Tab-separated table of C-alpha atoms in Angstrom:
chain	number	residue	atom	x	y	z
A	263	MET	CA	96.348	99.431	92.214
A	264	ARG	CA	93.053	98.440	90.713
A	265	PHE	CA	90.133	97.267	92.820
A	266	VAL	CA	91.380	93.738	92.346
A	267	ASN	CA	94.606	94.638	94.156
A	268	SER	CA	93.419	97.105	96.782
A	269	LEU	CA	90.282	95.337	97.929
A	270	GLY	CA	90.970	91.695	97.190
A	271	ALA	CA	92.649	88.892	99.068
A	272	GLY	CA	95.660	91.021	100.042
A	273	LEU	CA	93.630	93.488	102.087
A	274	VAL	CA	94.740	92.305	105.509
A	275	LEU	CA	98.406	92.333	104.495
A	276	ALA	CA	97.994	95.833	103.103
A	277	LEU	CA	96.594	97.021	106.409
A	278	LEU	CA	99.371	95.349	108.376
A	279	SER	CA	102.041	96.892	106.184
A	280	THR	CA	100.692	100.397	106.802
A	281	GLY	CA	101.009	100.205	110.574
A	282	ALA	CA	97.778	98.394	111.427
A	283	MET	CA	95.764	101.549	111.231
A	284	ALA	CA	92.003	101.110	111.204
A	285	HIS	CA	91.308	104.004	108.928
A	286	PRO	CA	90.320	104.284	105.259
A	287	HIS	CA	92.787	104.417	102.386
A	288	VAL	CA	90.246	105.023	99.624
A	289	TRP	CA	87.310	107.453	99.757
A	290	VAL	CA	84.151	107.070	97.696
A	291	LYS	CA	81.223	109.442	97.220
A	292	SER	CA	78.270	107.288	96.276
A	293	LYS	CA	74.953	107.825	94.581
A	294	ALA	CA	72.194	105.257	94.247
A	295	THR	CA	68.985	104.813	92.301
A	296	ILE	CA	66.565	102.216	93.649
A	297	LEU	CA	64.843	100.539	90.709
A	298	TYR	CA	61.231	99.317	90.714
A	299	ASP	CA	59.157	97.325	88.240
A	300	ALA	CA	55.615	98.074	87.089
A	301	THR	CA	54.114	96.158	90.032
A	302	GLY	CA	56.005	98.184	92.639
A	303	ARG	CA	58.618	95.556	93.427
A	304	ILE	CA	62.278	96.524	93.854
A	305	THR	CA	64.418	95.018	91.106
A	306	GLY	CA	67.868	96.368	91.919
A	307	ILE	CA	70.212	99.265	92.607
A	308	ARG	CA	71.981	101.553	90.140
A	309	HIS	CA	75.254	102.603	91.758
A	310	GLY	CA	77.430	105.596	90.936
A	311	TRP	CA	80.719	105.740	92.845
A	312	THR	CA	83.192	108.618	92.533
A	313	PHE	CA	86.666	107.977	93.964
A	314	ASP	CA	89.048	110.414	95.581
A	315	GLU	CA	91.654	112.086	93.368
A	316	ALA	CA	94.628	110.134	94.721
A	317	TYR	CA	93.083	106.738	94.091
A	318	SER	CA	91.685	107.908	90.747
A	319	ALA	CA	95.108	108.989	89.540
A	320	TYR	CA	96.663	105.692	90.593
A	321	ALA	CA	93.897	103.608	89.021
A	322	VAL	CA	94.450	105.119	85.561
A	323	GLN	CA	98.229	105.448	85.793
A	324	GLY	CA	99.833	104.532	82.485
A	325	PHE	CA	96.580	104.596	80.466
A	326	GLU	CA	96.972	106.017	76.983
A	327	LYS	CA	94.937	108.976	75.822
A	328	GLY	CA	93.206	109.323	72.464
A	329	PRO	CA	93.434	112.269	70.051
A	330	ASP	CA	90.669	113.996	72.008
A	331	GLY	CA	92.774	113.890	75.175
A	332	LYS	CA	90.494	111.382	76.863
A	333	LEU	CA	91.538	108.000	78.194
A	334	ALA	CA	91.235	105.159	75.694
A	335	PRO	CA	87.718	103.649	75.791
A	336	ASP	CA	89.018	100.068	75.655
A	337	LYS	CA	91.151	100.658	78.746
A	338	MET	CA	88.225	102.187	80.616
A	339	SER	CA	86.049	99.204	79.677
A	340	GLU	CA	88.758	96.844	80.870
A	341	LEU	CA	89.030	98.728	84.156
A	342	ALA	CA	85.260	98.494	84.679
A	343	LYS	CA	85.356	94.740	84.071
A	344	ILE	CA	88.238	94.243	86.510
A	345	ASN	CA	86.377	96.249	89.135
A	346	MET	CA	83.252	94.128	88.729
A	347	GLU	CA	85.198	90.909	89.169
A	348	ALA	CA	86.882	92.184	92.330
A	349	LEU	CA	83.726	93.734	93.759
A	350	ALA	CA	81.841	90.451	93.345
A	351	GLU	CA	84.231	88.919	95.895
A	352	GLN	CA	83.244	91.688	98.318
A	353	GLY	CA	79.502	91.405	97.746
A	354	PHE	CA	79.684	94.787	95.995
A	355	PHE	CA	79.826	96.300	99.490
A	356	THR	CA	76.026	96.483	99.192
A	357	ASN	CA	73.647	95.436	101.960
A	358	ALA	CA	69.889	95.617	101.488
A	359	LYS	CA	66.826	94.386	103.335
A	360	ALA	CA	63.152	94.316	102.417
A	361	ASN	CA	60.702	94.118	105.318
A	362	GLY	CA	63.603	92.999	107.506
A	363	SER	CA	64.779	90.162	105.235
A	364	LYS	CA	68.262	90.310	103.692
A	365	LEU	CA	68.301	90.481	99.898
A	366	SER	CA	70.774	88.836	97.528
A	367	PHE	CA	72.055	90.215	94.260
A	368	GLY	CA	72.743	88.761	90.843
A	369	GLU	CA	75.333	89.610	88.215
A	370	PRO	CA	76.071	93.326	87.636
A	371	ALA	CA	75.143	94.944	84.333
A	372	ASN	CA	75.746	98.156	82.386
A	373	TYR	CA	79.057	98.823	84.120
A	374	THR	CA	81.218	101.692	82.941
A	375	THR	CA	84.049	103.887	84.198
A	376	ALA	CA	84.640	107.539	83.373
A	377	PHE	CA	87.524	109.863	84.229
A	378	GLN	CA	86.620	113.528	84.421
A	379	ASP	CA	87.850	116.472	86.496
A	380	ASN	CA	90.647	114.267	87.902
A	381	VAL	CA	88.305	111.729	89.461
A	382	LEU	CA	87.206	108.264	88.435
A	383	THR	CA	83.529	107.326	88.512
A	384	LEU	CA	82.254	103.769	88.344
A	385	THR	CA	78.594	103.168	87.489
A	386	PHE	CA	76.802	99.839	87.375
A	387	ASP	CA	73.422	98.196	87.846
A	388	LEU	CA	73.148	95.580	90.582
A	389	PRO	CA	69.950	93.549	90.089
A	390	LEU	CA	68.287	91.523	92.810
A	391	ARG	CA	68.192	87.774	92.238
A	392	SER	CA	64.426	88.054	92.634
A	393	PRO	CA	62.282	91.212	92.686
A	394	ALA	CA	61.331	92.125	96.251
A	395	LYS	CA	58.136	93.551	97.660
A	396	ALA	CA	59.029	96.128	100.293
A	397	ASP	CA	55.633	97.406	101.345
A	398	ARG	CA	56.774	98.163	104.899
A	399	ALA	CA	60.415	99.145	104.653
A	400	PHE	CA	63.478	98.867	102.456
A	401	THR	CA	66.952	99.644	103.787
A	402	LEU	CA	70.198	100.073	101.874
A	403	GLU	CA	73.730	100.434	103.218
A	404	VAL	CA	76.962	100.577	101.229
A	405	TYR	CA	80.103	100.085	103.298
A	406	ASP	CA	83.383	98.201	103.560
A	407	PRO	CA	83.356	96.017	106.710
A	408	THR	CA	87.106	96.549	107.151
A	409	PHE	CA	86.854	100.343	106.698
A	410	PHE	CA	89.689	100.210	104.167
A	411	VAL	CA	87.299	102.061	101.857
A	412	ASP	CA	85.186	104.884	103.244
A	413	PHE	CA	81.855	105.093	101.429
A	414	SER	CA	79.723	108.175	102.013
A	415	ILE	CA	76.571	109.247	100.256
A	416	ALA	CA	77.114	112.343	98.135
A	417	GLU	CA	75.485	115.598	99.108
A	418	GLY	CA	72.413	116.873	97.281
A	419	ASP	CA	68.835	115.810	96.748
A	420	ASP	CA	69.760	113.610	93.783
A	421	ALA	CA	72.228	111.443	95.729
A	422	VAL	CA	69.546	108.800	96.274
A	423	ARG	CA	66.590	108.452	93.941
A	424	LEU	CA	63.605	106.188	93.413
A	425	ASP	CA	62.882	105.058	89.860
A	426	GLY	CA	59.360	103.750	89.303
A	427	ALA	CA	58.418	103.572	92.976
A	428	PRO	CA	54.727	103.365	93.957
A	429	SER	CA	52.994	106.611	94.803
A	430	GLY	CA	53.444	107.797	98.358
A	431	CYS	CA	56.827	106.207	99.079
A	432	ALA	CA	59.007	108.244	101.441
A	433	LEU	CA	62.807	108.330	101.294
A	434	LYS	CA	65.152	109.160	104.153
A	435	VAL	CA	68.968	109.251	104.165
A	436	THR	CA	70.826	109.042	107.483
A	437	ARG	CA	74.512	109.972	107.487
A	438	PRO	CA	76.779	108.959	110.402
A	439	LYS	CA	79.010	111.306	112.317
A	440	PRO	CA	82.651	111.398	111.156
A	441	PRO	CA	84.817	108.859	113.035
A	442	GLU	CA	86.709	110.203	116.022
A	443	GLN	CA	90.485	110.033	116.025
A	444	SER	CA	90.430	107.422	118.777
A	445	GLN	CA	88.448	105.143	116.479
A	446	THR	CA	91.019	105.361	113.698
A	447	GLN	CA	94.190	104.895	115.726
A	448	SER	CA	96.235	101.706	115.842
A	449	VAL	CA	94.163	98.736	116.848
A	450	SER	CA	94.972	95.603	118.740
A	451	GLU	CA	95.430	92.070	117.506
A	452	SER	CA	91.799	91.389	118.357
A	453	PHE	CA	90.762	93.694	115.509
A	454	PHE	CA	92.639	91.577	112.993
A	455	ASN	CA	91.223	88.393	114.453
A	456	ALA	CA	87.784	89.864	113.958
A	457	LEU	CA	88.774	91.101	110.505
A	458	ASN	CA	89.600	87.562	109.435
A	459	ALA	CA	86.168	86.539	110.673
A	460	ALA	CA	84.366	89.035	108.438
A	461	SER	CA	84.451	91.931	110.879
A	462	GLN	CA	81.742	94.549	110.611
A	463	PHE	CA	83.963	97.337	111.939
A	464	GLY	CA	83.043	99.617	109.037
A	465	ALA	CA	79.308	99.240	109.564
A	466	GLN	CA	79.339	101.882	112.284
A	467	PHE	CA	80.384	104.484	109.698
A	468	ALA	CA	77.785	103.509	107.078
A	469	SER	CA	75.114	105.821	105.742
A	470	ARG	CA	71.641	104.318	105.630
A	471	VAL	CA	68.874	104.723	103.094
A	472	LEU	CA	65.344	103.976	104.312
A	473	VAL	CA	62.340	103.768	101.987
A	474	ALA	CA	58.834	103.339	103.414
A	475	CYS	CA	55.841	102.858	101.157
A	476	PRO	CA	52.134	102.921	102.076
């Protein structure tokens, strides 16, 4: 399973084959850096996603190791490229608004994967199609609408950072409560009907980043 298999067109079938359970199968600890230009406009997001050990092990299964014991760089580069292609179909699971208006993203850049301490980390820059002025508020959410993948912002003060932001900007991270068991039990056919219509089931479990600048 690479991202192209686990999160692509076969997602609904994968959920059906596992008993129609509305619960995550992949867990991601995310970090984000919000990038600004010299005029104080937001230019993009630098993502850092660390996957759970089970998915990480599966993703690199069969990869050869070099003399230093590390996974072959060409295979890691290939994996990063495959992930970018698959994530593009999912909108990179990234939702952002500036002053209430939804923002769109361009092609990812500087994407890499690293395998260390039994976990896989994917990093990449996601530029906005056009720099955005967010003088009132900027919001960022990273989530899978189907809740097949559970994204949560990593702990620590460095989990979300501002790079080049104007003086006086304030950052707040809001983390949701863990889903109750009743929310992750088998769901009815209506869930899958909604899933096919771009369900936002996973949005209720999304962390939110809010940036307000004077």
